[in-house]
Amino acid sequence: MRVFRRSPAARRQGTVRVPGALLVLLGCLPGLAAVVALALCARGVERPAAVPLARPAAVPAPAHPAPRPRIVPRSVWLATAPVLPSQPPPRYDDKVVAVFVHHTDSPNGYDCADAPRIIRALYTGQTGPRSWDDIGYNFLVDRCGTVYEGRAGGVDRAVTGAHTQGFNHRTAGIAALGTFTSGVPVPRAMTDAIAAVAAWKLGLADVDPRSTAHLVSSNDLSRFKAGTGATLPAVAGHQDGYMTSCPGAALTARLPEIRQQAARLQGRTVTGTAEPKAPVSASPARTAPAASPVSSPAVAHDPADTGHGTPAAAAVSPGTGR
């Protein structure tokens, strides 16, 4: 009788390893029972049991989201800027619960097409003479309403900025390109853009732009001593947290309108012109003369302790605006 031998590959493919103790047990069983038991064992080896996987918990969507405005990436204005020898990685907070509005204290009569060059000059002034590790603002807005990405780290994330001494954590800084002291017109396109950014960033944490936020000062050079809790408007002016006249009297006067517009963009019901109360804290806030913005020393390696009055104003000379 001819015996057909399987090839080694076929033997390997069809081989089922059976534990030695089981072989001894099978030897004690009658022939047919042993075959049935061996078949059941083989099936158990070939077909592993399926383990159901738990579904990840769904993250609830914010109740009052606002559309994300169009944001020009920082690569547009950074293209020809001097490259820093080393830039530390971005720092992040868990969320953004307030925004601070600034002005850059630079000329107003610029062509909007020239905005990237102006932002690049601001960046060079902050990272050069001041030795900061990046531009301080999270966003910048020109007079035509174009929004630019500022500090690196991702516009969708809660990037720790360097815009308001003592209050850079859980906040975003929005800078208006120009100088908006008393009597200076503030373009409607600019305030609309600021409102759009504020509505979107605050909406990610379901914060009403007309409400207040509880923040803790991280710096004694702030308007509030380090460690002091302060209740500030969710859409605040730089001067609410730091001893300065920024963002200027004209832009400060437009903040109530910006808050209302941001609330509308979040789909909230807007009735009347109710405004958040004045900033309060556990201890009296320090005051400063309002005659001119105050510039403070920068701490280049700790954004939480960095702030300014009129950043890099000298970086854009009065003759460069158009």
PDB file of C-alpha atoms in Angstrom:
ATOM      1  CA  MET A   1       0.000   0.000   0.000  1.00  0.00           C
ATOM      2  CA  ARG A   2       1.347   3.393  -0.959  1.00  0.00           C
ATOM      3  CA  VAL A   3       1.677   5.942   1.838  1.00  0.00           C
ATOM      4  CA  PHE A   4       1.332   9.601   0.883  1.00  0.00           C
ATOM      5  CA  ARG A   5       3.485  11.814   3.013  1.00  0.00           C
ATOM      6  CA  ARG A   6       2.597  15.486   3.489  1.00  0.00           C
ATOM      7  CA  SER A   7       5.221  18.057   2.743  1.00  0.00           C
ATOM      8  CA  PRO A   8       6.942  19.740   5.754  1.00  0.00           C
ATOM      9  CA  ALA A   9       5.094  22.997   4.999  1.00  0.00           C
ATOM     10  CA  ALA A  10       1.759  21.251   4.981  1.00  0.00           C
ATOM     11  CA  ARG A  11       2.602  19.458   8.193  1.00  0.00           C
ATOM     12  CA  ARG A  12       3.571  22.727   9.858  1.00  0.00           C
ATOM     13  CA  GLN A  13       0.390  24.441   8.647  1.00  0.00           C
ATOM     14  CA  GLY A  14      -1.903  21.719   9.931  1.00  0.00           C
ATOM     15  CA  THR A  15      -0.078  20.863  13.164  1.00  0.00           C
ATOM     16  CA  VAL A  16      -1.861  21.528  16.439  1.00  0.00           C
ATOM     17  CA  ARG A  17       0.270  21.403  19.560  1.00  0.00           C
ATOM     18  CA  VAL A  18      -1.422  19.437  22.338  1.00  0.00           C
ATOM     19  CA  PRO A  19      -0.152  19.625  25.918  1.00  0.00           C
ATOM     20  CA  GLY A  20       1.615  16.489  27.224  1.00  0.00           C
ATOM     21  CA  ALA A  21      -0.773  15.996  30.142  1.00  0.00           C
ATOM     22  CA  LEU A  22      -3.670  15.951  27.697  1.00  0.00           C
ATOM     23  CA  LEU A  23      -1.976  13.266  25.597  1.00  0.00           C
ATOM     24  CA  VAL A  24      -1.679  11.027  28.693  1.00  0.00           C
ATOM     25  CA  LEU A  25      -5.367  11.560  29.411  1.00  0.00           C
ATOM     26  CA  LEU A  26      -6.327  10.772  25.815  1.00  0.00           C
ATOM     27  CA  GLY A  27      -4.384   7.528  26.021  1.00  0.00           C
ATOM     28  CA  CYS A  28      -6.704   6.336  28.771  1.00  0.00           C
ATOM     29  CA  LEU A  29      -9.856   6.943  26.718  1.00  0.00           C
ATOM     30  CA  PRO A  30     -11.436   4.587  24.191  1.00  0.00           C
ATOM     31  CA  GLY A  31     -10.414   5.231  20.592  1.00  0.00           C
ATOM     32  CA  LEU A  32     -13.505   7.106  19.356  1.00  0.00           C
ATOM     33  CA  ALA A  33     -13.733   9.251  22.487  1.00  0.00           C
ATOM     34  CA  ALA A  34     -10.100  10.188  22.152  1.00  0.00           C
ATOM     35  CA  VAL A  35     -10.620  11.340  18.549  1.00  0.00           C
ATOM     36  CA  VAL A  36     -13.612  13.477  19.546  1.00  0.00           C
ATOM     37  CA  ALA A  37     -11.723  15.035  22.451  1.00  0.00           C
ATOM     38  CA  LEU A  38      -8.708  15.779  20.246  1.00  0.00           C
ATOM     39  CA  ALA A  39     -10.936  17.478  17.657  1.00  0.00           C
ATOM     40  CA  LEU A  40     -12.544  19.666  20.300  1.00  0.00           C
ATOM     41  CA  CYS A  41      -9.127  20.632  21.631  1.00  0.00           C
ATOM     42  CA  ALA A  42      -7.925  21.563  18.151  1.00  0.00           C
ATOM     43  CA  ARG A  43     -10.954  23.758  17.566  1.00  0.00           C
ATOM     44  CA  GLY A  44     -10.301  25.537  20.846  1.00  0.00           C
ATOM     45  CA  VAL A  45      -6.726  26.279  19.845  1.00  0.00           C
ATOM     46  CA  GLU A  46      -7.545  27.509  16.342  1.00  0.00           C
ATOM     47  CA  ARG A  47     -10.401  29.840  17.335  1.00  0.00           C
ATOM     48  CA  PRO A  48      -9.487  32.318  20.064  1.00  0.00           C
ATOM     49  CA  ALA A  49     -12.370  33.732  22.039  1.00  0.00           C
ATOM     50  CA  ALA A  50     -13.560  37.189  20.972  1.00  0.00           C
ATOM     51  CA  VAL A  51     -13.300  39.822  23.716  1.00  0.00           C
ATOM     52  CA  PRO A  52     -15.762  42.718  23.328  1.00  0.00           C
ATOM     53  CA  LEU A  53     -14.037  46.140  23.425  1.00  0.00           C
ATOM     54  CA  ALA A  54     -15.569  48.961  25.393  1.00  0.00           C
ATOM     55  CA  ARG A  55     -16.401  52.041  23.343  1.00  0.00           C
ATOM     56  CA  PRO A  56     -14.547  55.223  24.336  1.00  0.00           C
ATOM     57  CA  ALA A  57     -16.646  57.741  26.189  1.00  0.00           C
ATOM     58  CA  ALA A  58     -17.959  60.460  23.896  1.00  0.00           C
ATOM     59  CA  VAL A  59     -16.718  63.992  24.609  1.00  0.00           C
ATOM     60  CA  PRO A  60     -19.763  66.272  24.896  1.00  0.00           C
ATOM     61  CA  ALA A  61     -19.876  69.043  22.317  1.00  0.00           C
ATOM     62  CA  PRO A  62     -19.980  72.622  23.628  1.00  0.00           C
ATOM     63  CA  ALA A  63     -23.520  73.926  24.039  1.00  0.00           C
ATOM     64  CA  HIS A  64     -22.788  77.285  22.407  1.00  0.00           C
ATOM     65  CA  PRO A  65     -20.167  76.818  19.692  1.00  0.00           C
ATOM     66  CA  ALA A  66     -19.347  79.604  17.261  1.00  0.00           C
ATOM     67  CA  PRO A  67     -17.986  79.178  13.730  1.00  0.00           C
ATOM     68  CA  ARG A  68     -14.226  79.243  13.436  1.00  0.00           C
ATOM     69  CA  PRO A  69     -13.198  82.387  11.551  1.00  0.00           C
ATOM     70  CA  ARG A  70     -10.732  82.239   8.690  1.00  0.00           C
ATOM     71  CA  ILE A  71      -7.247  82.475  10.194  1.00  0.00           C
ATOM     72  CA  VAL A  72      -4.124  83.176   8.135  1.00  0.00           C
ATOM     73  CA  PRO A  73      -1.335  80.833   9.315  1.00  0.00           C
ATOM     74  CA  ARG A  74       1.798  82.277  10.879  1.00  0.00           C
ATOM     75  CA  SER A  75       3.899  80.887   8.042  1.00  0.00           C
ATOM     76  CA  VAL A  76       2.575  83.749   5.876  1.00  0.00           C
ATOM     77  CA  TRP A  77       4.152  86.496   8.006  1.00  0.00           C
ATOM     78  CA  LEU A  78       7.038  84.445   9.384  1.00  0.00           C
ATOM     79  CA  ALA A  79       8.474  83.534   5.980  1.00  0.00           C
ATOM     80  CA  THR A  80      11.372  86.026   5.956  1.00  0.00           C
ATOM     81  CA  ALA A  81      11.749  86.609   9.697  1.00  0.00           C
ATOM     82  CA  PRO A  82      15.087  85.803  11.357  1.00  0.00           C
ATOM     83  CA  VAL A  83      15.105  82.196  12.582  1.00  0.00           C
ATOM     84  CA  LEU A  84      15.580  81.811  16.324  1.00  0.00           C
ATOM     85  CA  PRO A  85      18.516  79.584  17.270  1.00  0.00           C
ATOM     86  CA  SER A  86      16.268  77.532  19.522  1.00  0.00           C
ATOM     87  CA  GLN A  87      12.602  77.902  20.350  1.00  0.00           C
ATOM     88  CA  PRO A  88      11.154  75.919  23.257  1.00  0.00           C
ATOM     89  CA  PRO A  89       8.023  73.889  22.578  1.00  0.00           C
ATOM     90  CA  PRO A  90       4.652  75.598  23.092  1.00  0.00           C
ATOM     91  CA  ARG A  91       2.968  75.439  26.468  1.00  0.00           C
ATOM     92  CA  TYR A  92      -0.693  74.601  26.854  1.00  0.00           C
ATOM     93  CA  ASP A  93      -3.554  75.050  29.294  1.00  0.00           C
ATOM     94  CA  ASP A  94      -6.652  72.905  29.588  1.00  0.00           C
ATOM     95  CA  LYS A  95      -8.959  75.524  28.044  1.00  0.00           C
ATOM     96  CA  VAL A  96      -9.477  79.216  27.352  1.00  0.00           C
ATOM     97  CA  VAL A  97     -11.925  80.958  29.695  1.00  0.00           C
ATOM     98  CA  ALA A  98     -11.131  84.597  28.858  1.00  0.00           C
ATOM     99  CA  VAL A  99      -9.572  86.691  26.114  1.00  0.00           C
ATOM    100  CA  PHE A 100      -7.588  89.906  26.474  1.00  0.00           C
ATOM    101  CA  VAL A 101      -7.876  92.547  23.758  1.00  0.00           C
ATOM    102  CA  HIS A 102      -4.780  94.628  22.935  1.00  0.00           C
ATOM    103  CA  HIS A 103      -3.579  97.202  20.461  1.00  0.00           C
ATOM    104  CA  THR A 104      -0.055  97.050  19.083  1.00  0.00           C
ATOM    105  CA  ASP A 105       0.619 100.802  19.418  1.00  0.00           C
ATOM    106  CA  SER A 106       1.861 100.896  15.825  1.00  0.00           C
ATOM    107  CA  PRO A 107       0.793 103.207  12.948  1.00  0.00           C
ATOM    108  CA  ASN A 108      -2.802 103.012  11.708  1.00  0.00           C
ATOM    109  CA  GLY A 109      -2.504 104.136   8.096  1.00  0.00           C
ATOM    110  CA  TYR A 110      -1.167 100.887   6.676  1.00  0.00           C
ATOM    111  CA  ASP A 111      -2.242  99.003   3.595  1.00  0.00           C
ATOM    112  CA  CYS A 112      -3.806  95.708   4.715  1.00  0.00           C
ATOM    113  CA  ALA A 113      -1.578  93.850   2.278  1.00  0.00           C
ATOM    114  CA  ASP A 114       1.325  95.090   4.403  1.00  0.00           C
ATOM    115  CA  ALA A 115      -0.014  93.496   7.605  1.00  0.00           C
ATOM    116  CA  PRO A 116       2.280  90.439   7.411  1.00  0.00           C
ATOM    117  CA  ARG A 117       5.333  92.717   7.324  1.00  0.00           C
ATOM    118  CA  ILE A 118       4.062  94.668  10.344  1.00  0.00           C
ATOM    119  CA  ILE A 119       3.466  91.464  12.307  1.00  0.00           C
ATOM    120  CA  ARG A 120       6.912  90.249  11.332  1.00  0.00           C
ATOM    121  CA  ALA A 121       8.391  93.489  12.681  1.00  0.00           C
ATOM    122  CA  LEU A 122       6.508  93.040  15.953  1.00  0.00           C
ATOM    123  CA  TYR A 123       7.808  89.480  16.199  1.00  0.00           C
ATOM    124  CA  THR A 124      11.376  90.610  15.518  1.00  0.00           C
ATOM    125  CA  GLY A 125      11.107  93.310  18.190  1.00  0.00           C
ATOM    126  CA  GLN A 126       9.843  90.874  20.803  1.00  0.00           C
ATOM    127  CA  THR A 127      12.220  88.012  20.046  1.00  0.00           C
ATOM    128  CA  GLY A 128      15.219  90.296  19.387  1.00  0.00           C
ATOM    129  CA  PRO A 129      15.718  93.168  21.869  1.00  0.00           C
ATOM    130  CA  ARG A 130      13.306  91.653  24.397  1.00  0.00           C
ATOM    131  CA  SER A 131      14.636  88.096  24.032  1.00  0.00           C
ATOM    132  CA  TRP A 132      11.193  86.489  24.085  1.00  0.00           C
ATOM    133  CA  ASP A 133      10.855  83.004  22.642  1.00  0.00           C
ATOM    134  CA  ASP A 134       7.998  83.945  20.261  1.00  0.00           C
ATOM    135  CA  ILE A 135       5.472  86.662  19.551  1.00  0.00           C
ATOM    136  CA  GLY A 136       3.305  87.149  22.621  1.00  0.00           C
ATOM    137  CA  TYR A 137      -0.178  87.423  21.071  1.00  0.00           C
ATOM    138  CA  ASN A 138      -2.194  84.357  20.122  1.00  0.00           C
ATOM    139  CA  PHE A 139      -3.992  86.243  17.335  1.00  0.00           C
ATOM    140  CA  LEU A 140      -3.596  89.539  15.477  1.00  0.00           C
ATOM    141  CA  VAL A 141      -6.300  91.384  13.518  1.00  0.00           C
ATOM    142  CA  ASP A 142      -5.721  94.063  10.882  1.00  0.00           C
ATOM    143  CA  ARG A 143      -8.004  96.992  10.084  1.00  0.00           C
ATOM    144  CA  CYS A 144      -9.592  95.077   7.193  1.00  0.00           C
ATOM    145  CA  GLY A 145     -10.701  92.281   9.529  1.00  0.00           C
ATOM    146  CA  THR A 146      -8.122  89.668   8.538  1.00  0.00           C
ATOM    147  CA  VAL A 147      -7.184  87.384  11.426  1.00  0.00           C
ATOM    148  CA  TYR A 148      -3.596  86.112  11.689  1.00  0.00           C
ATOM    149  CA  GLU A 149      -2.225  83.287  13.787  1.00  0.00           C
ATOM    150  CA  GLY A 150       0.288  84.640  16.284  1.00  0.00           C
ATOM    151  CA  ARG A 151       2.055  82.483  18.832  1.00  0.00           C
ATOM    152  CA  ALA A 152       2.970  78.950  17.738  1.00  0.00           C
ATOM    153  CA  GLY A 153       1.175  75.885  19.051  1.00  0.00           C
ATOM    154  CA  GLY A 154      -2.024  75.577  17.021  1.00  0.00           C
ATOM    155  CA  VAL A 155      -4.971  77.973  16.845  1.00  0.00           C
ATOM    156  CA  ASP A 156      -7.399  75.252  17.964  1.00  0.00           C
ATOM    157  CA  ARG A 157      -5.517  74.605  21.196  1.00  0.00           C
ATOM    158  CA  ALA A 158      -5.263  76.538  24.471  1.00  0.00           C
ATOM    159  CA  VAL A 159      -1.743  77.866  23.867  1.00  0.00           C
ATOM    160  CA  THR A 160      -0.221  79.730  26.808  1.00  0.00           C
ATOM    161  CA  GLY A 161       0.586  83.169  25.438  1.00  0.00           C
ATOM    162  CA  ALA A 162       2.753  86.064  26.617  1.00  0.00           C
ATOM    163  CA  HIS A 163       0.397  89.001  26.317  1.00  0.00           C
ATOM    164  CA  THR A 164      -0.914  89.969  29.775  1.00  0.00           C
ATOM    165  CA  GLN A 165       1.474  89.968  32.711  1.00  0.00           C
ATOM    166  CA  GLY A 166       0.124  87.614  35.379  1.00  0.00           C
ATOM    167  CA  PHE A 167      -2.835  86.334  33.337  1.00  0.00           C
ATOM    168  CA  ASN A 168      -1.474  84.290  30.449  1.00  0.00           C
ATOM    169  CA  HIS A 169      -2.860  80.969  31.686  1.00  0.00           C
ATOM    170  CA  ARG A 170      -6.277  79.902  30.356  1.00  0.00           C
ATOM    171  CA  THR A 171      -6.532  83.085  28.287  1.00  0.00           C
ATOM    172  CA  ALA A 172      -5.910  84.147  24.691  1.00  0.00           C
ATOM    173  CA  GLY A 173      -4.489  87.457  23.543  1.00  0.00           C
ATOM    174  CA  ILE A 174      -6.048  89.193  20.521  1.00  0.00           C
ATOM    175  CA  ALA A 175      -4.102  92.196  19.235  1.00  0.00           C
ATOM    176  CA  ALA A 176      -5.533  94.908  16.994  1.00  0.00           C
ATOM    177  CA  LEU A 177      -2.877  96.248  14.594  1.00  0.00           C
ATOM    178  CA  GLY A 178      -2.740  99.985  15.237  1.00  0.00           C
ATOM    179  CA  THR A 179      -3.085 102.579  17.972  1.00  0.00           C
ATOM    180  CA  PHE A 180      -6.579 103.259  19.303  1.00  0.00           C
ATOM    181  CA  THR A 181      -6.314 106.019  21.839  1.00  0.00           C
ATOM    182  CA  SER A 182      -9.175 108.425  22.525  1.00  0.00           C
ATOM    183  CA  GLY A 183     -10.853 109.805  19.420  1.00  0.00           C
ATOM    184  CA  VAL A 184      -9.243 107.348  16.962  1.00  0.00           C
ATOM    185  CA  PRO A 185     -11.809 105.533  14.781  1.00  0.00           C
ATOM    186  CA  VAL A 186     -11.845 101.754  15.194  1.00  0.00           C
ATOM    187  CA  PRO A 187     -12.796  99.999  11.921  1.00  0.00           C
ATOM    188  CA  ARG A 188     -15.968  97.920  12.099  1.00  0.00           C
ATOM    189  CA  ALA A 189     -14.267  95.095  10.209  1.00  0.00           C
ATOM    190  CA  MET A 190     -11.675  94.942  12.974  1.00  0.00           C
ATOM    191  CA  THR A 191     -14.159  94.762  15.860  1.00  0.00           C
ATOM    192  CA  ASP A 192     -16.225  92.164  13.990  1.00  0.00           C
ATOM    193  CA  ALA A 193     -13.111  90.018  13.559  1.00  0.00           C
ATOM    194  CA  ILE A 194     -12.164  90.367  17.231  1.00  0.00           C
ATOM    195  CA  ALA A 195     -15.698  89.325  18.195  1.00  0.00           C
ATOM    196  CA  ALA A 196     -15.504  86.314  15.864  1.00  0.00           C
ATOM    197  CA  VAL A 197     -12.248  85.078  17.391  1.00  0.00           C
ATOM    198  CA  ALA A 198     -13.508  85.644  20.936  1.00  0.00           C
ATOM    199  CA  ALA A 199     -16.797  83.844  20.239  1.00  0.00           C
ATOM    200  CA  TRP A 200     -15.020  80.851  18.722  1.00  0.00           C
ATOM    201  CA  LYS A 201     -12.284  80.457  21.361  1.00  0.00           C
ATOM    202  CA  LEU A 202     -14.624  80.978  24.315  1.00  0.00           C
ATOM    203  CA  GLY A 203     -17.283  78.813  22.723  1.00  0.00           C
ATOM    204  CA  LEU A 204     -14.940  75.808  22.823  1.00  0.00           C
ATOM    205  CA  ALA A 205     -15.253  75.962  26.634  1.00  0.00           C
ATOM    206  CA  ASP A 206     -18.890  77.125  26.545  1.00  0.00           C
ATOM    207  CA  VAL A 207     -17.997  80.506  28.061  1.00  0.00           C
ATOM    208  CA  ASP A 208     -20.454  83.360  27.523  1.00  0.00           C
ATOM    209  CA  PRO A 209     -18.477  86.391  26.228  1.00  0.00           C
ATOM    210  CA  ARG A 210     -20.656  88.647  28.398  1.00  0.00           C
ATOM    211  CA  SER A 211     -19.786  86.781  31.589  1.00  0.00           C
ATOM    212  CA  THR A 212     -16.815  86.962  33.928  1.00  0.00           C
ATOM    213  CA  ALA A 213     -13.935  84.573  34.536  1.00  0.00           C
ATOM    214  CA  HIS A 214     -12.098  83.790  37.746  1.00  0.00           C
ATOM    215  CA  LEU A 215      -8.340  83.904  37.184  1.00  0.00           C
ATOM    216  CA  VAL A 216      -5.346  83.795  39.504  1.00  0.00           C
ATOM    217  CA  SER A 217      -2.457  86.208  39.036  1.00  0.00           C
ATOM    218  CA  SER A 218       0.932  84.568  38.510  1.00  0.00           C
ATOM    219  CA  ASN A 219       3.058  87.711  38.768  1.00  0.00           C
ATOM    220  CA  ASP A 220       3.546  90.588  41.202  1.00  0.00           C
ATOM    221  CA  LEU A 221       4.012  92.973  38.264  1.00  0.00           C
ATOM    222  CA  SER A 222       0.371  92.387  37.355  1.00  0.00           C
ATOM    223  CA  ARG A 223      -2.431  94.659  38.520  1.00  0.00           C
ATOM    224  CA  PHE A 224      -3.005  91.945  41.150  1.00  0.00           C
ATOM    225  CA  LYS A 225      -0.369  90.391  43.404  1.00  0.00           C
ATOM    226  CA  ALA A 226       0.813  86.863  42.579  1.00  0.00           C
ATOM    227  CA  GLY A 227      -1.570  84.245  43.924  1.00  0.00           C
ATOM    228  CA  THR A 228      -4.477  86.678  44.119  1.00  0.00           C
ATOM    229  CA  GLY A 229      -7.749  85.578  42.573  1.00  0.00           C
ATOM    230  CA  ALA A 230      -9.386  88.096  40.268  1.00  0.00           C
ATOM    231  CA  THR A 231     -12.781  88.143  38.602  1.00  0.00           C
ATOM    232  CA  LEU A 232     -12.344  89.712  35.169  1.00  0.00           C
ATOM    233  CA  PRO A 233     -14.575  90.093  32.110  1.00  0.00           C
ATOM    234  CA  ALA A 234     -14.487  87.066  29.793  1.00  0.00           C
ATOM    235  CA  VAL A 235     -13.656  89.585  27.049  1.00  0.00           C
ATOM    236  CA  ALA A 236     -11.294  91.942  28.832  1.00  0.00           C
ATOM    237  CA  GLY A 237      -9.027  94.787  27.874  1.00  0.00           C
ATOM    238  CA  HIS A 238      -5.328  94.488  28.616  1.00  0.00           C
ATOM    239  CA  GLN A 239      -5.718  97.217  31.242  1.00  0.00           C
ATOM    240  CA  ASP A 240      -8.117  95.018  33.236  1.00  0.00           C
ATOM    241  CA  GLY A 241      -5.249  92.751  34.223  1.00  0.00           C
ATOM    242  CA  TYR A 242      -2.160  94.919  33.846  1.00  0.00           C
ATOM    243  CA  MET A 243      -1.246  98.512  34.654  1.00  0.00           C
ATOM    244  CA  THR A 244      -1.426 100.020  31.179  1.00  0.00           C
ATOM    245  CA  SER A 245      -3.740 102.064  28.968  1.00  0.00           C
ATOM    246  CA  CYS A 246      -3.805  99.284  26.319  1.00  0.00           C
ATOM    247  CA  PRO A 247      -5.918  98.706  24.227  1.00  0.00           C
ATOM    248  CA  GLY A 248      -6.532 102.438  24.136  1.00  0.00           C
ATOM    249  CA  ALA A 249      -9.622 104.387  25.112  1.00  0.00           C
ATOM    250  CA  ALA A 250     -11.262 104.106  21.681  1.00  0.00           C
ATOM    251  CA  LEU A 251     -10.997 100.302  21.468  1.00  0.00           C
ATOM    252  CA  THR A 252     -11.884  99.893  25.144  1.00  0.00           C
ATOM    253  CA  ALA A 253     -15.118 101.765  24.455  1.00  0.00           C
ATOM    254  CA  ARG A 254     -15.980  99.178  21.792  1.00  0.00           C
ATOM    255  CA  LEU A 255     -15.595  96.161  24.095  1.00  0.00           C
ATOM    256  CA  PRO A 256     -19.287  96.103  25.152  1.00  0.00           C
ATOM    257  CA  GLU A 257     -20.261  95.896  21.472  1.00  0.00           C
ATOM    258  CA  ILE A 258     -17.666  93.170  20.877  1.00  0.00           C
ATOM    259  CA  ARG A 259     -19.057  91.100  23.764  1.00  0.00           C
ATOM    260  CA  GLN A 260     -22.599  91.376  22.456  1.00  0.00           C
ATOM    261  CA  GLN A 261     -21.546  90.427  18.930  1.00  0.00           C
ATOM    262  CA  ALA A 262     -19.566  87.446  20.219  1.00  0.00           C
ATOM    263  CA  ALA A 263     -22.589  86.243  22.178  1.00  0.00           C
ATOM    264  CA  ARG A 264     -24.742  86.425  19.032  1.00  0.00           C
ATOM    265  CA  LEU A 265     -22.182  84.382  17.122  1.00  0.00           C
ATOM    266  CA  GLN A 266     -22.472  81.715  19.815  1.00  0.00           C
ATOM    267  CA  GLY A 267     -26.209  81.603  19.249  1.00  0.00           C
ATOM    268  CA  ARG A 268     -27.059  83.120  22.612  1.00  0.00           C
ATOM    269  CA  THR A 269     -30.057  85.358  23.211  1.00  0.00           C
ATOM    270  CA  VAL A 270     -28.915  88.962  23.333  1.00  0.00           C
ATOM    271  CA  THR A 271     -31.228  91.425  25.053  1.00  0.00           C
ATOM    272  CA  GLY A 272     -30.235  94.812  26.409  1.00  0.00           C
ATOM    273  CA  THR A 273     -26.635  95.801  26.989  1.00  0.00           C
ATOM    274  CA  ALA A 274     -25.849  94.138  30.315  1.00  0.00           C
ATOM    275  CA  GLU A 275     -22.121  94.277  30.978  1.00  0.00           C
ATOM    276  CA  PRO A 276     -19.874  92.325  33.347  1.00  0.00           C
ATOM    277  CA  LYS A 277     -18.970  94.047  36.575  1.00  0.00           C
ATOM    278  CA  ALA A 278     -15.655  95.814  37.032  1.00  0.00           C
ATOM    279  CA  PRO A 279     -12.713  93.542  37.873  1.00  0.00           C
ATOM    280  CA  VAL A 280     -12.648  92.502  41.524  1.00  0.00           C
ATOM    281  CA  SER A 281     -10.188  90.549  43.622  1.00  0.00           C
ATOM    282  CA  ALA A 282      -9.654  89.344  47.164  1.00  0.00           C
ATOM    283  CA  SER A 283      -7.260  92.257  47.727  1.00  0.00           C
ATOM    284  CA  PRO A 284      -7.324  95.777  46.278  1.00  0.00           C
ATOM    285  CA  ALA A 285      -5.981  96.032  42.738  1.00  0.00           C
ATOM    286  CA  ARG A 286      -3.014  98.261  42.162  1.00  0.00           C
ATOM    287  CA  THR A 287      -3.482 101.335  40.041  1.00  0.00           C
ATOM    288  CA  ALA A 288      -1.184 103.130  37.657  1.00  0.00           C
ATOM    289  CA  PRO A 289      -1.252 106.425  35.780  1.00  0.00           C
ATOM    290  CA  ALA A 290      -3.215 106.168  32.547  1.00  0.00           C
ATOM    291  CA  ALA A 291      -1.129 108.736  30.703  1.00  0.00           C
ATOM    292  CA  SER A 292       0.915 106.199  28.787  1.00  0.00           C
ATOM    293  CA  PRO A 293       1.262 102.438  28.540  1.00  0.00           C
ATOM    294  CA  VAL A 294       3.749 100.821  30.886  1.00  0.00           C
ATOM    295  CA  SER A 295       6.335  98.461  29.503  1.00  0.00           C
ATOM    296  CA  SER A 296       7.612  95.791  31.862  1.00  0.00           C
ATOM    297  CA  PRO A 297      10.601  93.471  31.825  1.00  0.00           C
ATOM    298  CA  ALA A 298      10.037  90.282  29.866  1.00  0.00           C
ATOM    299  CA  VAL A 299      10.811  86.821  31.174  1.00  0.00           C
ATOM    300  CA  ALA A 300      11.789  85.025  28.008  1.00  0.00           C
ATOM    301  CA  HIS A 301      11.544  81.452  29.227  1.00  0.00           C
ATOM    302  CA  ASP A 302       8.297  81.591  31.190  1.00  0.00           C
ATOM    303  CA  PRO A 303       5.264  82.831  29.263  1.00  0.00           C
ATOM    304  CA  ALA A 304       3.168  82.784  32.414  1.00  0.00           C
ATOM    305  CA  ASP A 305       5.269  85.598  33.851  1.00  0.00           C
ATOM    306  CA  THR A 306       5.637  87.653  30.693  1.00  0.00           C
ATOM    307  CA  GLY A 307       3.593  90.725  29.850  1.00  0.00           C
ATOM    308  CA  HIS A 308       3.925  94.102  28.276  1.00  0.00           C
ATOM    309  CA  GLY A 309       2.339  97.471  27.819  1.00  0.00           C
ATOM    310  CA  THR A 310       2.990  98.318  24.185  1.00  0.00           C
ATOM    311  CA  PRO A 311       5.040  95.464  22.709  1.00  0.00           C
ATOM    312  CA  ALA A 312       7.658  96.271  20.113  1.00  0.00           C
ATOM    313  CA  ALA A 313       6.187  99.667  19.321  1.00  0.00           C
ATOM    314  CA  ALA A 314       9.581 100.828  18.131  1.00  0.00           C
ATOM    315  CA  ALA A 315       9.820  97.895  15.740  1.00  0.00           C
ATOM    316  CA  VAL A 316       7.452  99.648  13.343  1.00  0.00           C
ATOM    317  CA  SER A 317       8.663 103.161  12.662  1.00  0.00           C
ATOM    318  CA  PRO A 318       6.077 105.884  12.030  1.00  0.00           C
ATOM    319  CA  GLY A 319       7.200 106.225   8.441  1.00  0.00           C
ATOM    320  CA  THR A 320       6.488 102.626   7.445  1.00  0.00           C
ATOM    321  CA  GLY A 321       2.699 102.681   7.550  1.00  0.00           C
ATOM    322  CA  ARG A 322       0.816 103.408   4.377  1.00  0.00           C
TER     323      ARG A 322
END
